[in-house]
PDB file of C-alpha atoms in Angstrom:
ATOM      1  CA  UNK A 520     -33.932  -3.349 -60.147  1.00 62.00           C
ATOM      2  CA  UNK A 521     -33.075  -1.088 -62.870  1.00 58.00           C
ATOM      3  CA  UNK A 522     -29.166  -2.060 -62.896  1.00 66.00           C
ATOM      4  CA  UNK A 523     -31.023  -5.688 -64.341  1.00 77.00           C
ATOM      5  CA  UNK A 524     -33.690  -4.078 -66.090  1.00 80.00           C
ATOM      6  CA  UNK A 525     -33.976  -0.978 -69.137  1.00 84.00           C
ATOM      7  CA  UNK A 526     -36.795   0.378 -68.149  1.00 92.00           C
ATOM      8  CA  UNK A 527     -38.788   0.639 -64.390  1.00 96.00           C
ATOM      9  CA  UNK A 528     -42.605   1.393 -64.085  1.00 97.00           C
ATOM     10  CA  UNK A 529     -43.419   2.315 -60.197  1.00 98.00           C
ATOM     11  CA  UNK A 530     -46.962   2.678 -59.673  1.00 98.00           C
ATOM     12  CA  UNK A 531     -47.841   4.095 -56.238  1.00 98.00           C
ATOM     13  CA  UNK A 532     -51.737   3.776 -55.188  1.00 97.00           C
ATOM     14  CA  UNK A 533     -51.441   4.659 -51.597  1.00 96.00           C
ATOM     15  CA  UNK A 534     -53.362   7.535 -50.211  1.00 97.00           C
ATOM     16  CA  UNK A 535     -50.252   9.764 -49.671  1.00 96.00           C
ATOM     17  CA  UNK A 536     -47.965  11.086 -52.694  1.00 97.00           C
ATOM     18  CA  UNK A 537     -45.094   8.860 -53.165  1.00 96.00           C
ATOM     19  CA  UNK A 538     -42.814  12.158 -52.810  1.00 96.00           C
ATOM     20  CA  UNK A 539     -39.644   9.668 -51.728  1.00 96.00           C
ATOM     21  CA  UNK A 540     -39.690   7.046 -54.854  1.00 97.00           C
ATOM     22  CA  UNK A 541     -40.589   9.900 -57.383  1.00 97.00           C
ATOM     23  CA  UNK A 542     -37.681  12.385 -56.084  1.00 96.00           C
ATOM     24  CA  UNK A 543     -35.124   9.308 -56.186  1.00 96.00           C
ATOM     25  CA  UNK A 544     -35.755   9.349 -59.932  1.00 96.00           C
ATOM     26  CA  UNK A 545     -36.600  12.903 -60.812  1.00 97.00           C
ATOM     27  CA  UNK A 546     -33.685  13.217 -63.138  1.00 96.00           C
ATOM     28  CA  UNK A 547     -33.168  10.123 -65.039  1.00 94.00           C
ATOM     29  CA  UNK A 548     -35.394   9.230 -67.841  1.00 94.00           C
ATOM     30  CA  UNK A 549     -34.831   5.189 -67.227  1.00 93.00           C
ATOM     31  CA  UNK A 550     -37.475   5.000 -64.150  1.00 96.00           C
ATOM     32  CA  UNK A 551     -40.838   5.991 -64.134  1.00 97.00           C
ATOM     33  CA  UNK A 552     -42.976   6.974 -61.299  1.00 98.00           C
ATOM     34  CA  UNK A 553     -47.126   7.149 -61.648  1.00 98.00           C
ATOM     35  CA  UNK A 554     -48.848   8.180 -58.407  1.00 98.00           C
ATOM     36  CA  UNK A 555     -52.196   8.008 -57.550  1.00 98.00           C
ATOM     37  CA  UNK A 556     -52.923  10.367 -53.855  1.00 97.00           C
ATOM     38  CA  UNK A 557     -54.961  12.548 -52.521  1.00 96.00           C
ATOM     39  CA  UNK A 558     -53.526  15.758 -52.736  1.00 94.00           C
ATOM     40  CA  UNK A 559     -54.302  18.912 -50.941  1.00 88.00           C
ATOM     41  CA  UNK A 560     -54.057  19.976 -47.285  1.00 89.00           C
ATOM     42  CA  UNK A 561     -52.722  16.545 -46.410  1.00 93.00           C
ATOM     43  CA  UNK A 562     -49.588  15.043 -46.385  1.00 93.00           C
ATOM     44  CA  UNK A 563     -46.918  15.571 -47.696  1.00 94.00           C
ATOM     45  CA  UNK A 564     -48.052  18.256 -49.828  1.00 93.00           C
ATOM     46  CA  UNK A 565     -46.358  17.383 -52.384  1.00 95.00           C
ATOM     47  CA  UNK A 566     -47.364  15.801 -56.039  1.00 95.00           C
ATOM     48  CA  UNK A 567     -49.535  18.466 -57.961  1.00 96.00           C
ATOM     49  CA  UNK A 568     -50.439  17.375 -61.341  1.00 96.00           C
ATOM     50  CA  UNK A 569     -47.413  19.875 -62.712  1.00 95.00           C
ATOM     51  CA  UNK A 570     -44.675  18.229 -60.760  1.00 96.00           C
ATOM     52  CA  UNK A 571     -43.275  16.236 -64.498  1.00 97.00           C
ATOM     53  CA  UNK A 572     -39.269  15.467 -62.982  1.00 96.00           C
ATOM     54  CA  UNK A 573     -36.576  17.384 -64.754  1.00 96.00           C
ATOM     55  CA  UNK A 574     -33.251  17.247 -66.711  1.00 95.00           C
ATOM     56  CA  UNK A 575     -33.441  13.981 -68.383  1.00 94.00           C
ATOM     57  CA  UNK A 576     -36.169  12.545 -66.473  1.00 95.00           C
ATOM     58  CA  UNK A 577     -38.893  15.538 -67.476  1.00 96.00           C
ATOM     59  CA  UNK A 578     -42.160  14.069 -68.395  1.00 97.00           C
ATOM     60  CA  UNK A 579     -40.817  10.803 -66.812  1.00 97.00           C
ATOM     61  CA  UNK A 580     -43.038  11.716 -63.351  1.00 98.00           C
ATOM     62  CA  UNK A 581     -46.780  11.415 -63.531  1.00 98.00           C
ATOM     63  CA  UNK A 582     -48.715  12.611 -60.938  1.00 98.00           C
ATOM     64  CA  UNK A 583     -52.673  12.643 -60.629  1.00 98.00           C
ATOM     65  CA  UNK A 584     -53.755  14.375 -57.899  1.00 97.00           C
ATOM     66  CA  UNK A 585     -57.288  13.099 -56.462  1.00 97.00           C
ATOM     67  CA  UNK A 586     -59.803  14.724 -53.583  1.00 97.00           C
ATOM     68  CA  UNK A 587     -61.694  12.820 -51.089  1.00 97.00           C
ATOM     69  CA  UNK A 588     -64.492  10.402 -51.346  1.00 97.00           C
ATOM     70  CA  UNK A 589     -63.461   8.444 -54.811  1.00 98.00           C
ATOM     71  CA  UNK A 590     -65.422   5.412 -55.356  1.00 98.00           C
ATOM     72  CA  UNK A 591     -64.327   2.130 -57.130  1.00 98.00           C
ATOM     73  CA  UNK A 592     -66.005   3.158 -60.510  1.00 97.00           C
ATOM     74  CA  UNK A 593     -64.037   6.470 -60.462  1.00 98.00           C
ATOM     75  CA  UNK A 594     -60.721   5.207 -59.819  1.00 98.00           C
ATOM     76  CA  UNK A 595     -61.634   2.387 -61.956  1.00 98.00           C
ATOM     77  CA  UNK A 596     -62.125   5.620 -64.999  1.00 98.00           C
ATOM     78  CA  UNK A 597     -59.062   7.505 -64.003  1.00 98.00           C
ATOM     79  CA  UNK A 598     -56.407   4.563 -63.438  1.00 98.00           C
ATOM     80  CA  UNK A 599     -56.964   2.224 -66.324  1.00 98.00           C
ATOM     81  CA  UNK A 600     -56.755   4.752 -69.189  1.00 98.00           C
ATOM     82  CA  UNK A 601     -53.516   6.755 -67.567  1.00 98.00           C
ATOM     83  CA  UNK A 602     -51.655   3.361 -67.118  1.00 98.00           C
ATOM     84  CA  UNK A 603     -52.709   2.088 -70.689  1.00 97.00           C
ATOM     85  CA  UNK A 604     -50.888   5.257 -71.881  1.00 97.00           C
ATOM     86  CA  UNK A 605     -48.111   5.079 -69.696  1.00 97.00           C
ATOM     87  CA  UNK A 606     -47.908   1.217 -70.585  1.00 96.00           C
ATOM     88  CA  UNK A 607     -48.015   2.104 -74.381  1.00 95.00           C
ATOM     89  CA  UNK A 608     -45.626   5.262 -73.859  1.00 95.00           C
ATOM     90  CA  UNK A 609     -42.862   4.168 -71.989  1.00 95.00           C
ATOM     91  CA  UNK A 610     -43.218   0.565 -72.673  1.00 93.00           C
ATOM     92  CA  UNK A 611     -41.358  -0.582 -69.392  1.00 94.00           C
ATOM     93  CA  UNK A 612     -39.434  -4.197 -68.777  1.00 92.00           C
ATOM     94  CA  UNK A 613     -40.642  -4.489 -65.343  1.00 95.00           C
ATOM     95  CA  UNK A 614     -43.202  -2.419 -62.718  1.00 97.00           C
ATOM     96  CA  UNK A 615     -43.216  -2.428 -59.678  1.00 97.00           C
ATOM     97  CA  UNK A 616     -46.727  -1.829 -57.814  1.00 98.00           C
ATOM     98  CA  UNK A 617     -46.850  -0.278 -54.044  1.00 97.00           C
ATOM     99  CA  UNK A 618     -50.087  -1.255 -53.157  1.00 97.00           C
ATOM    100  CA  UNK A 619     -51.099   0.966 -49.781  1.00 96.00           C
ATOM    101  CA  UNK A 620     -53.951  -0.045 -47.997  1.00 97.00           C
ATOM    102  CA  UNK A 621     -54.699   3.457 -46.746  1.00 96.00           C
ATOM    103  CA  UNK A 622     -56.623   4.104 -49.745  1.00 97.00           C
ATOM    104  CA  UNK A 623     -59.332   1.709 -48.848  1.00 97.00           C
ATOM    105  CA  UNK A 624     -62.480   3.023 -46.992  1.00 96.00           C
ATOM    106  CA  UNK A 625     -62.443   3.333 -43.349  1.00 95.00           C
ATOM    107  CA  UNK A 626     -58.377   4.288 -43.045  1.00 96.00           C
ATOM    108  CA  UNK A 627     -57.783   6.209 -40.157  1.00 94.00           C
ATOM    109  CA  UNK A 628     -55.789   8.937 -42.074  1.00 93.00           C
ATOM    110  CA  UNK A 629     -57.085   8.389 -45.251  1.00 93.00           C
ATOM    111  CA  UNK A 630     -60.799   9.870 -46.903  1.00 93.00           C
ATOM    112  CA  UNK A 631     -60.757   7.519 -50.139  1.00 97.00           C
ATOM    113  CA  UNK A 632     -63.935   5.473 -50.439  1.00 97.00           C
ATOM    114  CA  UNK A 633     -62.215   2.493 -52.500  1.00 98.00           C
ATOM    115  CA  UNK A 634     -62.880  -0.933 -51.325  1.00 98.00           C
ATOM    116  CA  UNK A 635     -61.151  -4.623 -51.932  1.00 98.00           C
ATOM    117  CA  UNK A 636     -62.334  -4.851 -55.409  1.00 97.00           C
ATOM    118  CA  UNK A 637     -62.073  -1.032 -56.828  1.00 97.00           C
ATOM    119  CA  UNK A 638     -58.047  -1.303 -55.069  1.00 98.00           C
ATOM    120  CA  UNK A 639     -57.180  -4.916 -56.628  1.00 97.00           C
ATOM    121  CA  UNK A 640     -58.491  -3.802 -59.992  1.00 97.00           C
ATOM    122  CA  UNK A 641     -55.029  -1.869 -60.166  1.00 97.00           C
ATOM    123  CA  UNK A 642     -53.462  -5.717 -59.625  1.00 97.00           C
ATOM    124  CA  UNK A 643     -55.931  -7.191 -62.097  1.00 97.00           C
ATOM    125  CA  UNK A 644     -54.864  -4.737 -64.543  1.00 97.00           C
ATOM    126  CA  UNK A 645     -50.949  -5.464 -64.838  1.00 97.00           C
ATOM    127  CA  UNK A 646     -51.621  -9.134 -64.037  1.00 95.00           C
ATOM    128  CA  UNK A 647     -53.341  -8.961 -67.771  1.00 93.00           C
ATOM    129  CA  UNK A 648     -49.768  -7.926 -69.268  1.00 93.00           C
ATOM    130  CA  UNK A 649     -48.403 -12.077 -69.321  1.00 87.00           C
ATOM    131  CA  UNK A 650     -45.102 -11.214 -70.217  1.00 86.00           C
ATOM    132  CA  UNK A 651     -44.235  -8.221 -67.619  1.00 90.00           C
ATOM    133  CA  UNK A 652     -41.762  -8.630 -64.772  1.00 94.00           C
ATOM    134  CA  UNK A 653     -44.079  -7.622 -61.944  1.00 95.00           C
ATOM    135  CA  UNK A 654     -43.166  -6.835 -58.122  1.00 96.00           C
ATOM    136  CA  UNK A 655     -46.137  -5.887 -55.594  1.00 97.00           C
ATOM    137  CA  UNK A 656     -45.358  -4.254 -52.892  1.00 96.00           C
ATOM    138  CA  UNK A 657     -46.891  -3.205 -49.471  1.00 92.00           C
ATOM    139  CA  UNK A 658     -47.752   0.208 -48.056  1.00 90.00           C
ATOM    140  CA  UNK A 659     -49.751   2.282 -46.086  1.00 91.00           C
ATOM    141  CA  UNK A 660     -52.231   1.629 -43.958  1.00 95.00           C
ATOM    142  CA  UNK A 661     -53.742   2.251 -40.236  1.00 96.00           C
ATOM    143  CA  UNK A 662     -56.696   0.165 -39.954  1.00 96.00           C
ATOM    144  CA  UNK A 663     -55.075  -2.767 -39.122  1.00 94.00           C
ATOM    145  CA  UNK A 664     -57.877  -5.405 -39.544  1.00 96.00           C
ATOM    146  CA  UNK A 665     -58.360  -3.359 -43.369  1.00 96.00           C
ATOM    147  CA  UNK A 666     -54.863  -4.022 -44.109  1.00 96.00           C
ATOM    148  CA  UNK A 667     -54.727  -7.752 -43.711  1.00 96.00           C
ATOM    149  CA  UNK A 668     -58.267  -8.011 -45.454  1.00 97.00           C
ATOM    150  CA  UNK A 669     -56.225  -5.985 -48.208  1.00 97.00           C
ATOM    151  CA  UNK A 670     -53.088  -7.824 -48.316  1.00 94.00           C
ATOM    152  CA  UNK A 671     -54.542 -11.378 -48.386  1.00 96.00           C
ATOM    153  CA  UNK A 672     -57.389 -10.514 -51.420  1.00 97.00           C
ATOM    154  CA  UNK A 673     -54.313  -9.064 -53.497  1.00 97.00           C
ATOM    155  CA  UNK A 674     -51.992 -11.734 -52.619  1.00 96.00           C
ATOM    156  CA  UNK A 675     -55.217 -13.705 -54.025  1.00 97.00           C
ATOM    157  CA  UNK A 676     -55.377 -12.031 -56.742  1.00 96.00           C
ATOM    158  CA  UNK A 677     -51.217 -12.836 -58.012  1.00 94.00           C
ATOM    159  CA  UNK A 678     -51.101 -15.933 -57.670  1.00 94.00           C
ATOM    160  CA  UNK A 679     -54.663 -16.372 -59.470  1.00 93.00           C
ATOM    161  CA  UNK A 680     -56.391 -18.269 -56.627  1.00 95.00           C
ATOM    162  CA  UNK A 681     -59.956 -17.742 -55.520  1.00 94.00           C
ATOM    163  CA  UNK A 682     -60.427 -17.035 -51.390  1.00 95.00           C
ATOM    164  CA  UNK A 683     -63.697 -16.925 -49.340  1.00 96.00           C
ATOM    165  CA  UNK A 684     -65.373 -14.107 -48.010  1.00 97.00           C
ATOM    166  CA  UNK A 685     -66.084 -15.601 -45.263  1.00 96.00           C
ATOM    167  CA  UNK A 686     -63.065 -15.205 -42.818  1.00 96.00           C
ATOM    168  CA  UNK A 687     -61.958 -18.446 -40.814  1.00 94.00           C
ATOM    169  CA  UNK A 688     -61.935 -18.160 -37.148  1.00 94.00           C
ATOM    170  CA  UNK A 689     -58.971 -17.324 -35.452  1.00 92.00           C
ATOM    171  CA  UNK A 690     -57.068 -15.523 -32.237  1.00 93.00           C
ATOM    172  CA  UNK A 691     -57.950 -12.090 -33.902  1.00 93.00           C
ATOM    173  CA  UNK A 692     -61.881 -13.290 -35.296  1.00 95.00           C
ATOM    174  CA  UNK A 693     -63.515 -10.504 -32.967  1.00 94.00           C
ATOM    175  CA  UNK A 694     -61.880  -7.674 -34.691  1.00 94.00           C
ATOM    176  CA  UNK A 695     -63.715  -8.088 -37.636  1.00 95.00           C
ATOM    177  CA  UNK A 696     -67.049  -7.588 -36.408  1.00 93.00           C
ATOM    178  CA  UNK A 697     -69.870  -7.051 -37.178  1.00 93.00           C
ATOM    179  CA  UNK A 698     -69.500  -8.742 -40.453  1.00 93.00           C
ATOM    180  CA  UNK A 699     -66.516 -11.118 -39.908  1.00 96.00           C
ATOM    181  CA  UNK A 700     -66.215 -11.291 -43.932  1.00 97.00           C
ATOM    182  CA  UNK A 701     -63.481 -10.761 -46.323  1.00 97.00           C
ATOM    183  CA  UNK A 702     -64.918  -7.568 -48.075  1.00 97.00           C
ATOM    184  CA  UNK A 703     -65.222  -4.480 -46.902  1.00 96.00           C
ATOM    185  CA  UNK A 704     -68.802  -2.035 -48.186  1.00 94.00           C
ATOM    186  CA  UNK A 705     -68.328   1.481 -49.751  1.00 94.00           C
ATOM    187  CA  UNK A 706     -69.679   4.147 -47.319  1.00 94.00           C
ATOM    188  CA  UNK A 707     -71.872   7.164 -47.942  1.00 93.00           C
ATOM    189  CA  UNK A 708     -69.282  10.056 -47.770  1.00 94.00           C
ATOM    190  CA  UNK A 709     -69.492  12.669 -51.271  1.00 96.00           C
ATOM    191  CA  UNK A 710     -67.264  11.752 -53.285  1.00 97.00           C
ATOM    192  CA  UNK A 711     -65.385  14.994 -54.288  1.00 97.00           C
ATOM    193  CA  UNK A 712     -64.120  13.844 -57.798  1.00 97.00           C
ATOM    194  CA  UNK A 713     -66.421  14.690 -60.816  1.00 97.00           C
ATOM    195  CA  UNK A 714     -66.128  13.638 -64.142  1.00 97.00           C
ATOM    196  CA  UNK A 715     -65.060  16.697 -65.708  1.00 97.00           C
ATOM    197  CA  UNK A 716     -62.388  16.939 -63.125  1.00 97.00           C
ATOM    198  CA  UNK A 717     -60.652  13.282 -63.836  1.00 98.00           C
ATOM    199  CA  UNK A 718     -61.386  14.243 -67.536  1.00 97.00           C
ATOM    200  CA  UNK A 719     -58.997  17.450 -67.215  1.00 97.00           C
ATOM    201  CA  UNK A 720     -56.664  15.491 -65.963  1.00 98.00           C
ATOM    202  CA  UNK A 721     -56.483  12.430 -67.817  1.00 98.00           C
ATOM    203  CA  UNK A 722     -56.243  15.116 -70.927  1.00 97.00           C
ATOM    204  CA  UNK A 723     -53.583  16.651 -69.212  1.00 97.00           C
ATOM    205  CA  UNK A 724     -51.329  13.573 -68.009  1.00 97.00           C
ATOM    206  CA  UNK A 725     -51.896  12.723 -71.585  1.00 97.00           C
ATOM    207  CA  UNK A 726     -50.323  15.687 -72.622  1.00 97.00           C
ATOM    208  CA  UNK A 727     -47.316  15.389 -70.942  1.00 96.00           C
ATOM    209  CA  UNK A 728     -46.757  11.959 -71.885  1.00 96.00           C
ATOM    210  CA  UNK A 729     -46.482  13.060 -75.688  1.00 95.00           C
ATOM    211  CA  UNK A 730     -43.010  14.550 -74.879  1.00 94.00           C
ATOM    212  CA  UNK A 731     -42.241  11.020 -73.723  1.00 92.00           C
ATOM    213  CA  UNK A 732     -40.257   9.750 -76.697  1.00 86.00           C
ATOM    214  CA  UNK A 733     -41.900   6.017 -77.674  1.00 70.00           C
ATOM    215  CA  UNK A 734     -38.928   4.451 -76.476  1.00 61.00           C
ATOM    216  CA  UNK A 735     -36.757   5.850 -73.934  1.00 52.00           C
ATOM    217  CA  UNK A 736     -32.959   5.734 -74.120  1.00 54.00           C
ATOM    218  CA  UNK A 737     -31.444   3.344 -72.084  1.00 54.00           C
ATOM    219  CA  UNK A 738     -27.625   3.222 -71.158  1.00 57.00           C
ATOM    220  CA  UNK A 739     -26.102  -0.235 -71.165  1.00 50.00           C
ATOM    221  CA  UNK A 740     -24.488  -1.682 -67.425  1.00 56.00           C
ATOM    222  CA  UNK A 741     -23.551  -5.078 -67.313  1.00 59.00           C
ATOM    223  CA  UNK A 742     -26.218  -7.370 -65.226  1.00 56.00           C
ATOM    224  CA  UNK A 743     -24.827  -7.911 -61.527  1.00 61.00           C
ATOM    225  CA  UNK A 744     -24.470 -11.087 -60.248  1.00 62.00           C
ATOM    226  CA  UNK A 745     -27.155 -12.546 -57.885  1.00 58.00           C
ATOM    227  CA  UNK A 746     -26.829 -11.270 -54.571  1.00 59.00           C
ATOM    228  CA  UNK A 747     -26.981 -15.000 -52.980  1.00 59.00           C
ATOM    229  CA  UNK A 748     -24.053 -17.313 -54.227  1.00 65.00           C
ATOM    230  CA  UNK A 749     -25.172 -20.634 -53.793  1.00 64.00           C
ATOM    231  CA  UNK A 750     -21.932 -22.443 -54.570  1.00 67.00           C
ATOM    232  CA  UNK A 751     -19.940 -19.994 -52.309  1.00 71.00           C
ATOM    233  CA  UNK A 752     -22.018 -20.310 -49.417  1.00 70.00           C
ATOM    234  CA  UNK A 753     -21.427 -24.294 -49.717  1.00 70.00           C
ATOM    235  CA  UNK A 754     -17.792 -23.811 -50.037  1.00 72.00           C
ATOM    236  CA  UNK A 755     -18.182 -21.480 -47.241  1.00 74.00           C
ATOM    237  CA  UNK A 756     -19.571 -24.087 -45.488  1.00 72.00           C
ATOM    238  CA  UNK A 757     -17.631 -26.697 -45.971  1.00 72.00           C
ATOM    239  CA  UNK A 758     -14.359 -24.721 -44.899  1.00 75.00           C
ATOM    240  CA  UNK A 759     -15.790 -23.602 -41.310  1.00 76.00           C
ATOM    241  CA  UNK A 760     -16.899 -27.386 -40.827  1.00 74.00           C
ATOM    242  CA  UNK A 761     -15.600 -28.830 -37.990  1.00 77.00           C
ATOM    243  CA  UNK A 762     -12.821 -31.410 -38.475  1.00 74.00           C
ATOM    244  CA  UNK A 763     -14.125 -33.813 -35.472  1.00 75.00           C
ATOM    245  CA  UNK A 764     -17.433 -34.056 -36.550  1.00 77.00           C
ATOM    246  CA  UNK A 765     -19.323 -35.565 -39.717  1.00 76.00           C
ATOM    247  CA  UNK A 766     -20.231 -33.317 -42.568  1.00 71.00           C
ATOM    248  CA  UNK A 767     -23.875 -33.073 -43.072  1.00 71.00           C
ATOM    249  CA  UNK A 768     -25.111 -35.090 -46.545  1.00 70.00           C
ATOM    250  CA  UNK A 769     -26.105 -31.823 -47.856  1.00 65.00           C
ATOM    251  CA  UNK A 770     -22.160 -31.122 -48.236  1.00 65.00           C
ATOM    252  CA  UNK A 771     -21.035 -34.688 -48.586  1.00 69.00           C
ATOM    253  CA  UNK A 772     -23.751 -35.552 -51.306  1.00 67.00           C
ATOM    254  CA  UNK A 773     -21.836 -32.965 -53.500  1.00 62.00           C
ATOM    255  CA  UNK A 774     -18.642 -33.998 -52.554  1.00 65.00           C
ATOM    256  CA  UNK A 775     -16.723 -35.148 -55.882  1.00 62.00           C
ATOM    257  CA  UNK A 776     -14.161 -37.911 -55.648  1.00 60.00           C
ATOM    258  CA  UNK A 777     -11.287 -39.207 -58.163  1.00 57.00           C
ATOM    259  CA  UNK A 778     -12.206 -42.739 -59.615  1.00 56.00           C
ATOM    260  CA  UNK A 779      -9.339 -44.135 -57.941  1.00 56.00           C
ATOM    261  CA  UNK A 780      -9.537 -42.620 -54.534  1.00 54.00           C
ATOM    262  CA  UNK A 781     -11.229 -46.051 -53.132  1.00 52.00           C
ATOM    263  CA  UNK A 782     -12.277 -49.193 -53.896  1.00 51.00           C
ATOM    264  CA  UNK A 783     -16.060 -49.584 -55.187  1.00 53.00           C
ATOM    265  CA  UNK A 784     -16.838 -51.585 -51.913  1.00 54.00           C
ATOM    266  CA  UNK A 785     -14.750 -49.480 -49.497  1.00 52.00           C
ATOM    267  CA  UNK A 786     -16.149 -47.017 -47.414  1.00 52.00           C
ATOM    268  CA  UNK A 787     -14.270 -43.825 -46.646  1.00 52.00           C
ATOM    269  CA  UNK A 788     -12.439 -43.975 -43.512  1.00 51.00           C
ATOM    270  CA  UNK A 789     -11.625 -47.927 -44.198  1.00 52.00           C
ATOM    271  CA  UNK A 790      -8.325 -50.038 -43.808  1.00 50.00           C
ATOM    272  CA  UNK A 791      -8.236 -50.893 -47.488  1.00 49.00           C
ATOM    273  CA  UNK A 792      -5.233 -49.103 -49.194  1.00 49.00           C
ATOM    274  CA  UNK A 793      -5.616 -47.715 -52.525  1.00 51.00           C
ATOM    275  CA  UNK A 794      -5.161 -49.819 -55.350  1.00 49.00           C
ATOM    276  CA  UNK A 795      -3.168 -47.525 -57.510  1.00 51.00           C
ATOM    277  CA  UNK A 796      -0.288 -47.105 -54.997  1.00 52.00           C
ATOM    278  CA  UNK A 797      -0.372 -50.157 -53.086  1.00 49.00           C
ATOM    279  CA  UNK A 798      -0.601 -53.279 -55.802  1.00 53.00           C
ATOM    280  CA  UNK A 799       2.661 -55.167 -56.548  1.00 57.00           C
ATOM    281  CA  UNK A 800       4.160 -53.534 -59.810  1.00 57.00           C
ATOM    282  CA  UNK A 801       4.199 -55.787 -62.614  1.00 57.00           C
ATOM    283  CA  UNK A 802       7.678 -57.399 -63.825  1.00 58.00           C
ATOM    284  CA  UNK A 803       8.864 -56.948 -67.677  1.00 56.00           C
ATOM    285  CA  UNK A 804       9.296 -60.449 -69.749  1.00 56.00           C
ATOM    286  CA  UNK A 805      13.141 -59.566 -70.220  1.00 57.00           C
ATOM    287  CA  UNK A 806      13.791 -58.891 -66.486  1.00 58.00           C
ATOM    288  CA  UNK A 807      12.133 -62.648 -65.245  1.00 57.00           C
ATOM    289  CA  UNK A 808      14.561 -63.994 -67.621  1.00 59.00           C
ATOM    290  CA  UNK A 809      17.419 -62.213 -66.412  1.00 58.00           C
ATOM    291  CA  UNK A 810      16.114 -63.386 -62.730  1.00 59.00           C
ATOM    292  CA  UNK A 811      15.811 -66.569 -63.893  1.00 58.00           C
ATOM    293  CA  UNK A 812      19.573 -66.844 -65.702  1.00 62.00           C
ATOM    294  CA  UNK A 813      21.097 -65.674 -62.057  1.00 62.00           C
ATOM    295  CA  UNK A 814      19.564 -68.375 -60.140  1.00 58.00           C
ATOM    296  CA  UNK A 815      20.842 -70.946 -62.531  1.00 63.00           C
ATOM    297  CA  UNK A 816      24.442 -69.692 -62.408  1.00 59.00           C
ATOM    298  CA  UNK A 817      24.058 -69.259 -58.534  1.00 58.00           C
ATOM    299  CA  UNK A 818      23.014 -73.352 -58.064  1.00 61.00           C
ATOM    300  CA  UNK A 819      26.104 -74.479 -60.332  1.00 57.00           C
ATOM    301  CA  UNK A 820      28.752 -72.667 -58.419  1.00 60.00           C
ATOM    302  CA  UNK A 821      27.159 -74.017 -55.421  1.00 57.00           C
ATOM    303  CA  UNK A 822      27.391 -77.577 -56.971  1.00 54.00           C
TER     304      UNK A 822
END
């Protein structure tokens, strides 16, 4: 994505620290990576609040590290104004959103206390910037009926359509007991992130980002061509057809002909030659006469 675009937002909201995208772009200053984790004794360790990238990509890695228990309204407090910043800062041409469902409430590895609406608020949010390239991805997640609920409300939410809370039946309906609904309720664990704390570190992500020159540079590369060749795979086609056999209309259909290959009523594979280089070529007015002059002389030696 960033061969075709300048500048690369990757927002990572699953539970765990997206150590692997962030360390694939540590050094360059043309990606971005924001994560959102819980960060601690858990895995991978990685992703403290001072982890900023290097070389040319220092400042370029945002990390805000979270505890257990956050509620909707607190990740709601923390995420929006960090990504406004980020948005305004590095002003990226495209983002790409890993949404990982192992932040929701009731994950088997995961302690967050987020449910559908506090995790699709982070989908609401860049679906509000019209003009941005936007790719959401999949993630995390090990509570498999959670996943699906998470996947289809999100899905929802980018294409803009409204979906039920009340699930359909289906081969899977008993998993989803005892409320069988779309939504999943908060629970009553502490949540272990005060204000003060998501204060200090909005102040300090802030921080950082004022090394963050307002707009990055960006080295030119020329725009590779799409991966999927339409007109090669036809030609492709069309050269591993079999010889004994009819071509589909798909190939035929696009099939262009000379004007004079065949005759407007003749259809190919007919007995009708072509008209061009079969028709009796036409005689000059100076060669009839000569014609004509030797069959006169040839009838009076005969007389």
């Amino acid at each position: 994505m960033k061969d075709v675009y300048f500048r690369v937002l990757y927002v990572d909201i699953d539970v765990h620290h997206g150590d692997g995208v962030e360390e694939a772009f540590y050094t360059t200053d043309r990606v971005m990576t924001v994560s959102f984790h819980k960060h601690g004794d858990f895995f991978p360790g990685t992703g403290d609040i001072c982890d900023v990238g290097v070389s040319r990509g220092k400042y370029y890695a945002v990390n805000v590290p979270l505890r257990d228990g956050i509620t909707d309204e607190s990740y709601k407090s923390i995420f929006e104004p960090v990504m406004t910043k980020v948005m305004e800062t590095f002003e990226p041409s495209a983002v790409v959103l890993q949404c990982g469902a192992d932040s929701l409430n009731g994950d088997r590895l995961g302690n967050f206390n987020l449910t559908l609406n506090g995790h699709g608020n982070c989908v609401t949010f860049f679906r509000k910037y019209n003009d941005l390239k936007l790719m959401l991805l999949g993630g995390g997640g090990y509570t498999a009926r959670n996943v699906a609920r998470c996947w289809t409300y999100e899905t929802a939410l980018a294409l803009n359509v409204e979906v039920s809370n009340r699930l359909p039946y289906n081969d899977f309906f008993q998993y989803y007991s005892p409320s069988f609904t779309l939504h999943i309720e908060s629970s009553n664990i502490p949540n272990e992130n005060p204000k003060d704390m998501l204060e200090n570190i909005q102040n300090t992500v802030f921080e950082n980002l004022r090394n963050v020159p307002a707009c990055p540079s960006v080295q030119m590369h020329p725009v590779p061509a799409d991966i999927l060749n339409v007109e090669e795979m036809e030609q492709c086609r069309l050269d591993a057809a079999n010889p004994d056999e009819r071509l589909g209309d798909s190939i035929t259909d696009k099939t262009i002909e000379h004007s004079a290959e065949l005759f407007d009523n003749e259809k190919e594979g007919g007995d009708i030659r072509n008209e061009e280089s079969f028709k009796p070529a036409k005689r000059s007015a100076e060669s009839t006469e000569e014609t004509e002059t030797d069959a006169n002389k040839k009838m009076k030696t005969e007389e």
